[in-house]
Amino acid sequence: MTINWFRYSSPASFYPIAGALIPWFFSGAALLTIAGLYISFFIAPTDAQQGEAYRIIFIHVPAAWMSMFIYVVMAAWAGIGLAFNTRLSSMAASALAPTGAMMTFIALWTGSLWGKPMWGTWWVWDARLTSELILLFLYFGFMSLQAAIDDPRRADKAGAVIALVGVINVPIIYFSVKWWNTLHQGASVSLTRSPTMANTMLIGMLVMALAFWMYSIAVMLMRLRSIILERERNSDWVKTLKKQPS
Amino acid sequence: MNSPRLMDALWTVGTRDLLAALRHRADLLTTLVFFAIVASLFPLGVGSDTALLRLMGPGVVWVAALLASMLALTRLFASDYGDGTLEQLALSPHPLTLLVLAKTGAHWLASGLPLVIIAPLLGLQFDLNADAQLVLLASLLLGTPTLSLIGAVGAALTLGVRGGGALLSLLVLPLYVPVLIFGAGAVEASAAGLDAGAHLSLLGALLLVALVFAPWATAVSVRIAVE
């Protein structure tokens, strides 16, 4: 069986599919969150050094992962939109930005909640905190630039340029800040060496990361549907959609 | 028709911009005075303890230079965008990437280089020693072109956009972070008696990366703006 994938790059044919997919991603997110929170709170052992306070990593680490991952995905979609002039990819990039900014904010917030009992301070100018903060500014820049331009096509392209410039800069910013100052504990999860945490902790974190991922996709699809309706409000298919009883 | 050669075109664009900037001397002076005022405000804010100022000096001078060079950015394309010159540049047979590079170069000569030249005066206010002054000069000389190159992308993107000035700072300042870190880091290292070579090398590397990517992104942004 062959599927013509280009068919779904048209907003008109993507709109109903996105609508059908949303409940699946939302229920996936809900189930994984329940499982993940159960593992984090009832199965994962208490940390020998950090006590119960460490449990915030089950929110903190997935949010931090998603914040960076979403930025890269957003820049990729924006870049595809810029290169191939596909409307839907640019809309997807705009739909991802607020979720990414929210994840960045959650990562910063939970990090500072954890920092208070552990380091005795809400905020330190450590490499990862600082680069996460700058990532938040990059998200704000992308969203404000798009909001300031009235012509949606120009907003898409301008946003794509700043997202791509940002994505080249994120590693540079990360390493520059890292060499500047560092206090954060080293990465606990790495693909190349065995993790330094209990297996159940790792599983809880991965399940929560999957839950965050499902949630991000579901919310992105919802926002994408709104953007499609807003941009295509004068097209025939939206007008017939309006006449149908929902 | 024989189209003018590329080097002639670049030279013409560059000298024209430089001349236009020199004719608006007040604009250039505003940037310099802004630079001096921002740096002079810090001692008033944190107190006049010489040891503290010596510690803060490199960072303060660098942050002030960064803000001043950002303030000058709005002039890079705005008037050419307003009177249609930018459209003509985009229509010319020469690569727009190189034309915007010439414009950025002229902009740096008119607004970045004067900052570098008066920086040692501000360094005196913070009691930097001779070695640190030299490193400050070198780091600004390597760093401010990078600021102009990165800033050009933001300036082109915000052409004719609502709330351009504040938006420009939101877009550009996060991207300036690495330059600030290595620039101020070089001066701090030198003031502490360490070798500033590594910081200066990294600043040079950033300049080369910006030189390769930024004019290209600027050209794309200019095309988006004049479309």
Short mmCIF file of C-alpha atoms in Angstrom, two decimals:
data_model
loop_
_atom_site.label_atom_id
_atom_site.label_comp_id
_atom_site.label_asym_id
_atom_site.label_seq_id
_atom_site.Cartn_x
_atom_site.Cartn_y
_atom_site.Cartn_z
CA MET A 1 0.00 0.00 0.00
CA THR A 2 1.38 3.42 -0.82
CA ILE A 3 0.34 6.54 0.98
CA ASN A 4 0.63 9.89 -0.68
CA TRP A 5 2.19 11.83 2.20
CA PHE A 6 2.02 15.10 0.31
CA ARG A 7 -1.73 14.91 0.53
CA TYR A 8 -1.46 15.63 4.24
CA SER A 9 0.72 18.68 3.73
CA SER A 10 -2.41 20.48 2.61
CA PRO A 11 -4.14 22.20 5.54
CA ALA A 12 -7.56 21.14 4.22
CA SER A 13 -6.78 17.41 4.38
CA PHE A 14 -4.61 17.65 7.51
CA TYR A 15 -7.29 19.41 9.54
CA PRO A 16 -9.66 16.41 9.98
CA ILE A 17 -6.77 13.97 10.56
CA ALA A 18 -5.34 16.20 13.27
CA GLY A 19 -8.80 16.28 14.85
CA ALA A 20 -8.93 12.49 14.85
CA LEU A 21 -5.43 12.11 16.30
CA ILE A 22 -5.81 14.54 19.20
CA PRO A 23 -7.87 12.22 21.49
CA TRP A 24 -5.31 9.43 21.00
CA PHE A 25 -2.38 11.60 21.99
CA PHE A 26 -4.29 13.08 24.91
CA SER A 27 -5.28 9.68 26.29
CA GLY A 28 -1.71 8.47 25.75
CA ALA A 29 -0.47 11.46 27.70
CA ALA A 30 -2.98 10.86 30.51
CA LEU A 31 -2.18 7.14 30.87
CA LEU A 32 1.58 7.71 30.77
CA THR A 33 1.30 10.54 33.30
CA ILE A 34 -0.62 8.33 35.71
CA ALA A 35 1.87 5.48 35.27
CA GLY A 36 4.83 7.84 35.47
CA LEU A 37 3.63 9.62 38.59
CA TYR A 38 2.86 6.28 40.25
CA ILE A 39 6.38 5.06 39.55
CA SER A 40 7.88 8.37 40.69
CA PHE A 41 6.02 8.61 43.95
CA PHE A 42 5.42 5.02 45.06
CA ILE A 43 7.98 2.77 43.42
CA ALA A 44 11.13 4.85 43.03
CA PRO A 45 13.27 4.69 46.21
CA THR A 46 14.09 7.68 48.33
CA ASP A 47 17.43 9.16 47.36
CA ALA A 48 20.17 8.57 49.91
CA GLN A 49 21.56 12.11 49.71
CA GLN A 50 18.68 14.26 48.57
CA GLY A 51 15.78 12.65 50.42
CA GLU A 52 12.30 13.08 48.99
CA ALA A 53 13.03 16.44 47.40
CA TYR A 54 14.77 14.79 44.47
CA ARG A 55 11.38 13.56 43.17
CA ILE A 56 10.88 16.84 41.35
CA ILE A 57 13.29 15.56 38.70
CA PHE A 58 10.42 13.47 37.33
CA ILE A 59 8.90 16.75 36.15
CA HIS A 60 12.06 18.80 35.83
CA VAL A 61 14.16 16.57 33.59
CA PRO A 62 11.39 15.67 31.08
CA ALA A 63 10.43 19.35 30.83
CA ALA A 64 14.05 20.35 30.22
CA TRP A 65 14.44 17.64 27.58
CA MET A 66 11.22 18.69 25.84
CA SER A 67 12.16 22.38 25.94
CA MET A 68 15.30 21.73 23.89
CA PHE A 69 13.77 19.03 21.71
CA ILE A 70 10.79 21.23 20.79
CA TYR A 71 13.08 24.09 19.83
CA VAL A 72 14.97 21.85 17.40
CA VAL A 73 11.74 20.41 15.96
CA MET A 74 10.29 23.91 15.68
CA ALA A 75 13.37 25.17 13.83
CA ALA A 76 13.27 22.11 11.56
CA TRP A 77 9.62 22.68 10.60
CA ALA A 78 10.23 26.40 10.15
CA GLY A 79 13.25 25.62 7.96
CA ILE A 80 11.22 23.19 5.83
CA GLY A 81 8.56 25.88 5.49
CA LEU A 82 11.16 28.42 4.41
CA ALA A 83 12.89 26.08 1.95
CA PHE A 84 9.90 24.42 0.31
CA ASN A 85 7.31 27.14 0.89
CA THR A 86 4.93 24.67 2.54
CA ARG A 87 2.32 26.50 4.58
CA LEU A 88 1.54 23.67 6.98
CA SER A 89 5.15 23.23 8.17
CA SER A 90 5.40 26.92 9.06
CA MET A 91 2.10 26.72 10.89
CA ALA A 92 3.41 23.69 12.81
CA ALA A 93 6.44 25.72 13.89
CA SER A 94 4.23 28.54 15.18
CA ALA A 95 2.03 25.99 16.94
CA LEU A 96 5.02 24.46 18.76
CA ALA A 97 6.53 27.67 20.12
CA PRO A 98 4.17 28.33 23.08
CA THR A 99 4.43 24.70 24.25
CA GLY A 100 8.21 24.88 24.05
CA ALA A 101 8.26 28.13 26.00
CA MET A 102 6.00 26.57 28.64
CA MET A 103 8.30 23.54 28.98
CA THR A 104 11.28 25.86 29.36
CA PHE A 105 9.47 27.80 32.05
CA ILE A 106 8.49 24.61 33.90
CA ALA A 107 12.09 23.39 33.76
CA LEU A 108 13.33 26.69 35.21
CA TRP A 109 10.64 26.85 37.84
CA THR A 110 10.95 23.28 39.09
CA GLY A 111 14.73 23.68 38.97
CA SER A 112 14.58 26.64 41.30
CA LEU A 113 12.14 24.82 43.60
CA TRP A 114 14.70 22.02 43.78
CA GLY A 115 17.60 24.41 44.14
CA LYS A 116 16.22 26.03 47.28
CA PRO A 117 16.51 22.95 49.56
CA MET A 118 19.57 21.53 47.74
CA TRP A 119 21.77 24.53 47.06
CA GLY A 120 20.06 26.88 49.53
CA THR A 121 19.20 29.39 46.83
CA TRP A 122 16.46 29.85 44.25
CA TRP A 123 18.80 30.78 41.46
CA VAL A 124 22.46 30.29 40.63
CA TRP A 125 24.26 31.44 37.51
CA ASP A 126 25.10 27.94 36.51
CA ALA A 127 25.65 26.87 32.91
CA ARG A 128 22.49 24.88 32.38
CA LEU A 129 20.20 27.29 34.22
CA THR A 130 21.59 30.21 32.28
CA SER A 131 21.36 28.56 28.90
CA GLU A 132 17.82 27.40 29.69
CA LEU A 133 16.95 31.00 30.54
CA ILE A 134 18.42 32.17 27.24
CA LEU A 135 16.43 29.44 25.48
CA LEU A 136 13.30 30.97 27.03
CA PHE A 137 14.32 34.36 25.60
CA LEU A 138 14.83 32.75 22.19
CA TYR A 139 11.29 31.34 22.33
CA PHE A 140 9.96 34.78 23.31
CA GLY A 141 11.88 36.38 20.45
CA PHE A 142 10.42 33.93 17.94
CA MET A 143 6.88 34.44 19.20
CA SER A 144 7.11 38.24 19.45
CA LEU A 145 8.58 38.53 15.97
CA GLN A 146 5.74 36.47 14.52
CA ALA A 147 3.17 38.42 16.52
CA ALA A 148 4.57 41.77 15.33
CA ILE A 149 4.24 40.96 11.62
CA ASP A 150 0.73 41.14 10.21
CA ASP A 151 1.30 39.31 6.94
CA PRO A 152 1.28 35.61 7.91
CA ARG A 153 3.57 34.52 5.06
CA ARG A 154 6.19 37.10 6.02
CA ALA A 155 5.78 36.20 9.69
CA ASP A 156 6.42 32.53 8.84
CA LYS A 157 9.59 33.28 6.91
CA ALA A 158 10.98 35.82 9.36
CA GLY A 159 10.28 33.41 12.23
CA ALA A 160 12.06 30.65 10.32
CA VAL A 161 15.21 32.75 9.94
CA ILE A 162 15.37 33.63 13.63
CA ALA A 163 14.60 30.02 14.65
CA LEU A 164 17.40 28.69 12.45
CA VAL A 165 19.86 31.33 13.64
CA GLY A 166 18.84 30.39 17.19
CA VAL A 167 19.35 26.68 16.62
CA ILE A 168 22.91 27.28 15.39
CA ASN A 169 23.48 29.44 18.46
CA VAL A 170 22.05 27.12 21.12
CA PRO A 171 25.13 24.84 21.29
CA ILE A 172 27.46 27.85 21.13
CA ILE A 173 25.57 29.54 23.96
CA TYR A 174 25.53 26.30 25.93
CA PHE A 175 29.28 25.74 25.73
CA SER A 176 30.16 29.38 26.26
CA VAL A 177 28.05 29.49 29.41
CA LYS A 178 29.44 26.13 30.50
CA TRP A 179 33.04 27.30 30.27
CA TRP A 180 32.05 30.51 31.97
CA ASN A 181 30.78 28.94 35.15
CA THR A 182 29.42 25.63 36.31
CA LEU A 183 27.87 24.27 39.48
CA HIS A 184 25.04 22.05 38.25
CA GLN A 185 25.47 18.34 38.86
CA GLY A 186 26.75 16.49 35.79
CA ALA A 187 24.21 14.87 33.49
CA SER A 188 22.81 11.82 35.27
CA VAL A 189 21.51 10.15 32.13
CA SER A 190 23.85 9.45 29.26
CA LEU A 191 23.72 7.04 26.37
CA THR A 192 27.40 6.17 26.47
CA ARG A 193 27.83 5.10 30.07
CA SER A 194 25.59 3.37 32.54
CA PRO A 195 23.29 5.74 34.42
CA THR A 196 24.22 6.67 37.96
CA MET A 197 20.67 6.34 39.29
CA ALA A 198 18.40 3.49 40.29
CA ASN A 199 16.63 1.77 37.41
CA THR A 200 13.16 2.61 38.68
CA MET A 201 14.09 6.30 38.84
CA LEU A 202 15.27 6.14 35.24
CA ILE A 203 12.10 4.33 34.12
CA GLY A 204 9.91 6.87 35.91
CA MET A 205 11.74 9.69 34.21
CA LEU A 206 11.49 8.11 30.77
CA VAL A 207 7.76 7.39 31.20
CA MET A 208 7.19 10.99 32.25
CA ALA A 209 9.23 12.20 29.28
CA LEU A 210 7.00 10.14 26.96
CA ALA A 211 3.92 11.60 28.67
CA PHE A 212 5.21 15.14 28.14
CA TRP A 213 5.94 14.26 24.54
CA MET A 214 2.41 12.95 23.90
CA TYR A 215 0.96 16.02 25.61
CA SER A 216 3.10 18.35 23.49
CA ILE A 217 1.95 16.66 20.27
CA ALA A 218 -1.71 16.81 21.32
CA VAL A 219 -1.56 20.49 22.26
CA MET A 220 0.46 21.31 19.16
CA LEU A 221 -2.18 19.65 16.97
CA MET A 222 -4.96 21.57 18.70
CA ARG A 223 -3.15 24.86 18.23
CA LEU A 224 -2.33 23.92 14.64
CA ARG A 225 -6.04 23.34 13.93
CA SER A 226 -6.87 26.81 15.28
CA ILE A 227 -4.12 28.39 13.19
CA ILE A 228 -5.36 26.56 10.08
CA LEU A 229 -8.91 27.80 10.65
CA GLU A 230 -7.71 31.32 11.27
CA ARG A 231 -5.51 31.49 8.18
CA GLU A 232 -7.88 29.66 5.84
CA ARG A 233 -11.06 31.32 7.05
CA ASN A 234 -11.83 32.64 3.56
CA SER A 235 -11.37 29.33 1.76
CA ASP A 236 -14.26 27.20 0.56
CA TRP A 237 -13.54 24.15 2.68
CA VAL A 238 -13.65 26.14 5.91
CA LYS A 239 -16.93 27.71 4.85
CA THR A 240 -18.49 24.29 4.18
CA LEU A 241 -17.05 23.12 7.52
CA LYS A 242 -18.89 25.94 9.22
CA LYS A 243 -22.20 24.90 7.70
CA GLN A 244 -21.90 21.30 8.88
CA PRO A 245 -23.46 20.62 12.25
CA SER A 246 -20.55 19.54 14.40
CA MET B 1 24.95 46.02 -21.29
CA ASN B 2 28.12 45.62 -19.34
CA SER B 3 27.15 45.23 -15.68
CA PRO B 4 29.55 46.84 -13.19
CA ARG B 5 32.03 44.48 -11.66
CA LEU B 6 31.35 42.97 -8.25
CA MET B 7 34.22 44.66 -6.43
CA ASP B 8 33.14 48.05 -7.76
CA ALA B 9 29.61 47.43 -6.55
CA LEU B 10 30.77 46.41 -3.07
CA TRP B 11 33.12 49.40 -2.88
CA THR B 12 30.34 51.76 -3.96
CA VAL B 13 27.84 50.37 -1.44
CA GLY B 14 30.42 50.46 1.35
CA THR B 15 31.72 53.98 0.73
CA ARG B 16 28.21 55.31 0.17
CA ASP B 17 27.05 53.97 3.55
CA LEU B 18 30.17 55.23 5.27
CA LEU B 19 29.74 58.67 3.76
CA ALA B 20 26.06 58.77 4.72
CA ALA B 21 26.98 57.79 8.27
CA LEU B 22 29.66 60.48 8.49
CA ARG B 23 27.20 63.10 7.25
CA HIS B 24 24.94 62.20 10.19
CA ARG B 25 27.63 62.85 12.75
CA ALA B 26 25.11 63.47 15.51
CA ASP B 27 23.88 59.86 15.27
CA LEU B 28 27.39 58.52 15.71
CA LEU B 29 28.03 60.79 18.66
CA THR B 30 24.78 59.71 20.30
CA THR B 31 25.96 56.09 20.23
CA LEU B 32 29.32 57.03 21.74
CA VAL B 33 27.79 59.21 24.44
CA PHE B 34 25.32 56.44 25.26
CA PHE B 35 28.26 54.04 25.64
CA ALA B 36 30.04 56.44 28.00
CA ILE B 37 26.92 57.22 30.04
CA VAL B 38 25.94 53.58 30.58
CA ALA B 39 29.45 52.71 31.73
CA SER B 40 29.56 55.76 34.01
CA LEU B 41 26.24 54.93 35.64
CA PHE B 42 27.51 51.69 37.16
CA PRO B 43 29.88 53.25 39.72
CA LEU B 44 27.03 55.55 40.74
CA GLY B 45 24.83 52.51 41.26
CA VAL B 46 27.20 50.17 43.07
CA GLY B 47 29.51 52.61 44.86
CA SER B 48 33.00 53.90 44.18
CA ASP B 49 35.05 51.20 45.89
CA THR B 50 38.10 50.87 43.59
CA ALA B 51 38.61 47.15 44.23
CA LEU B 52 34.99 46.41 43.33
CA LEU B 53 35.12 48.62 40.24
CA ARG B 54 38.32 46.96 39.06
CA LEU B 55 36.51 43.63 39.35
CA MET B 56 33.41 44.83 37.52
CA GLY B 57 35.09 47.00 34.91
CA PRO B 58 35.58 44.49 32.08
CA GLY B 59 31.99 43.27 32.27
CA VAL B 60 30.50 46.75 32.54
CA VAL B 61 32.46 48.14 29.60
CA TRP B 62 31.54 45.11 27.53
CA VAL B 63 27.82 45.26 28.39
CA ALA B 64 27.78 48.98 27.62
CA ALA B 65 29.50 48.36 24.26
CA LEU B 66 26.99 45.64 23.48
CA LEU B 67 24.01 47.88 24.24
CA ALA B 68 25.47 50.79 22.30
CA SER B 69 26.14 48.67 19.23
CA MET B 70 22.60 47.30 19.45
CA LEU B 71 21.23 50.84 19.63
CA ALA B 72 23.03 51.71 16.41
CA LEU B 73 21.62 48.70 14.55
CA THR B 74 18.28 50.29 13.66
CA ARG B 75 20.15 52.69 11.35
CA LEU B 76 21.71 49.88 9.35
CA PHE B 77 18.85 49.26 6.92
CA ALA B 78 16.01 51.54 8.02
CA SER B 79 16.57 54.54 5.72
CA ASP B 80 17.45 52.34 2.72
CA TYR B 81 14.30 50.37 3.37
CA GLY B 82 12.25 53.55 3.61
CA ASP B 83 13.39 55.07 0.30
CA GLY B 84 13.51 51.83 -1.71
CA THR B 85 17.29 51.55 -2.02
CA LEU B 86 17.18 48.15 -0.36
CA GLU B 87 14.82 46.87 -3.05
CA GLN B 88 17.21 48.06 -5.75
CA LEU B 89 20.06 46.26 -4.00
CA ALA B 90 17.98 43.10 -3.85
CA LEU B 91 17.27 43.42 -7.60
CA SER B 92 20.91 44.02 -8.55
CA PRO B 93 22.76 41.26 -10.44
CA HIS B 94 25.33 40.96 -7.66
CA PRO B 95 24.89 38.53 -4.77
CA LEU B 96 22.90 40.23 -2.04
CA THR B 97 24.90 38.31 0.58
CA LEU B 98 28.05 40.24 -0.34
CA LEU B 99 26.22 43.55 -0.68
CA VAL B 100 24.80 43.29 2.85
CA LEU B 101 28.26 42.25 4.04
CA ALA B 102 29.62 45.52 2.58
CA LYS B 103 26.83 47.45 4.28
CA THR B 104 27.50 45.72 7.60
CA GLY B 105 31.21 46.43 7.26
CA ALA B 106 30.57 50.12 6.64
CA HIS B 107 28.17 50.17 9.60
CA TRP B 108 30.82 48.65 11.85
CA LEU B 109 33.43 51.17 10.71
CA ALA B 110 31.05 54.02 11.48
CA SER B 111 29.53 52.79 14.77
CA GLY B 112 31.60 49.86 16.08
CA LEU B 113 35.14 51.12 15.58
CA PRO B 114 34.57 54.42 17.47
CA LEU B 115 33.32 52.36 20.44
CA VAL B 116 36.52 50.32 20.38
CA ILE B 117 38.63 53.48 20.24
CA ILE B 118 37.05 55.22 23.24
CA ALA B 119 36.75 52.04 25.33
CA PRO B 120 40.19 52.48 26.99
CA LEU B 121 38.98 55.84 28.35
CA LEU B 122 36.15 54.04 30.09
CA GLY B 123 38.60 51.38 31.19
CA LEU B 124 40.51 54.12 33.03
CA GLN B 125 37.37 54.93 35.01
CA PHE B 126 37.45 51.35 36.28
CA ASP B 127 41.18 51.42 36.99
CA LEU B 128 42.13 48.67 34.52
CA ASN B 129 45.89 48.18 34.22
CA ALA B 130 47.79 48.59 30.96
CA ASP B 131 47.72 44.91 29.99
CA ALA B 132 43.99 44.66 30.63
CA GLN B 133 43.45 47.80 28.56
CA LEU B 134 45.27 46.24 25.62
CA VAL B 135 43.24 43.05 25.92
CA LEU B 136 40.04 45.13 26.19
CA LEU B 137 40.97 46.84 22.94
CA ALA B 138 41.78 43.54 21.24
CA SER B 139 38.64 41.80 22.50
CA LEU B 140 36.39 44.66 21.37
CA LEU B 141 38.17 44.75 18.02
CA LEU B 142 37.40 41.06 17.53
CA GLY B 143 33.99 41.09 19.19
CA THR B 144 32.15 44.16 17.92
CA PRO B 145 32.25 43.05 14.23
CA THR B 146 30.54 39.84 15.36
CA LEU B 147 27.91 41.94 17.14
CA SER B 148 27.31 43.95 13.95
CA LEU B 149 27.08 40.79 11.82
CA ILE B 150 24.59 39.04 14.14
CA GLY B 151 22.70 42.27 14.69
CA ALA B 152 22.29 42.78 10.94
CA VAL B 153 20.08 39.68 10.82
CA GLY B 154 17.82 41.12 13.51
CA ALA B 155 17.83 44.57 11.91
CA ALA B 156 16.73 43.10 8.57
CA LEU B 157 14.04 40.94 10.18
CA THR B 158 12.47 43.84 12.06
CA LEU B 159 12.30 46.20 9.05
CA GLY B 160 8.93 47.93 8.93
CA VAL B 161 7.68 45.86 11.86
CA ARG B 162 5.63 47.23 14.76
CA GLY B 163 7.69 48.01 17.87
CA GLY B 164 10.91 47.42 15.93
CA GLY B 165 13.40 48.72 18.51
CA ALA B 166 12.30 46.70 21.53
CA LEU B 167 11.71 43.65 19.36
CA LEU B 168 15.21 43.97 17.91
CA SER B 169 16.74 43.84 21.37
CA LEU B 170 14.67 40.78 22.25
CA LEU B 171 15.87 39.00 19.11
CA VAL B 172 19.49 40.03 19.20
CA LEU B 173 20.58 40.22 22.86
CA PRO B 174 20.29 36.45 23.59
CA LEU B 175 22.46 35.78 20.54
CA TYR B 176 25.10 38.21 21.86
CA VAL B 177 25.69 36.11 25.00
CA PRO B 178 28.72 34.11 23.77
CA VAL B 179 30.50 37.25 22.53
CA LEU B 180 29.89 38.96 25.86
CA ILE B 181 31.16 35.98 27.84
CA PHE B 182 34.40 35.58 25.93
CA GLY B 183 34.95 39.31 25.49
CA ALA B 184 34.55 40.20 29.14
CA GLY B 185 36.24 36.92 30.08
CA ALA B 186 39.38 37.87 28.15
CA VAL B 187 39.70 41.19 29.98
CA GLU B 188 38.97 39.60 33.35
CA ALA B 189 41.58 36.91 32.76
CA SER B 190 44.14 39.52 31.83
CA ALA B 191 43.27 41.72 34.83
CA ALA B 192 43.73 38.66 37.05
CA GLY B 193 47.18 38.08 35.55
CA LEU B 194 46.16 35.08 33.43
CA ASP B 195 46.65 34.51 29.73
CA ALA B 196 43.77 35.89 27.66
CA GLY B 197 44.80 34.02 24.51
CA ALA B 198 42.15 31.31 24.74
CA HIS B 199 39.31 33.83 25.09
CA LEU B 200 40.61 35.89 22.19
CA SER B 201 40.92 32.79 20.01
CA LEU B 202 37.31 31.90 20.76
CA LEU B 203 36.23 35.45 19.93
CA GLY B 204 38.08 35.11 16.63
CA ALA B 205 36.33 31.79 15.99
CA LEU B 206 32.94 33.38 16.68
CA LEU B 207 33.80 36.18 14.26
CA LEU B 208 34.66 33.68 11.51
CA VAL B 209 31.47 31.67 12.07
CA ALA B 210 29.40 34.87 12.03
CA LEU B 211 31.22 36.03 8.89
CA VAL B 212 30.18 32.84 7.10
CA PHE B 213 26.57 32.51 8.26
CA ALA B 214 25.30 35.95 9.23
CA PRO B 215 25.48 37.78 5.85
CA TRP B 216 23.65 34.88 4.26
CA ALA B 217 20.88 34.97 6.88
CA THR B 218 20.78 38.77 6.57
CA ALA B 219 20.34 38.54 2.81
CA VAL B 220 17.46 36.06 3.23
CA SER B 221 15.88 38.40 5.80
CA VAL B 222 16.26 41.43 3.51
CA ARG B 223 14.55 39.53 0.72
CA ILE B 224 11.71 38.60 3.07
CA ALA B 225 11.36 42.25 4.10
CA VAL B 226 11.29 43.75 0.59
CA GLU B 227 9.15 41.00 -0.93
#
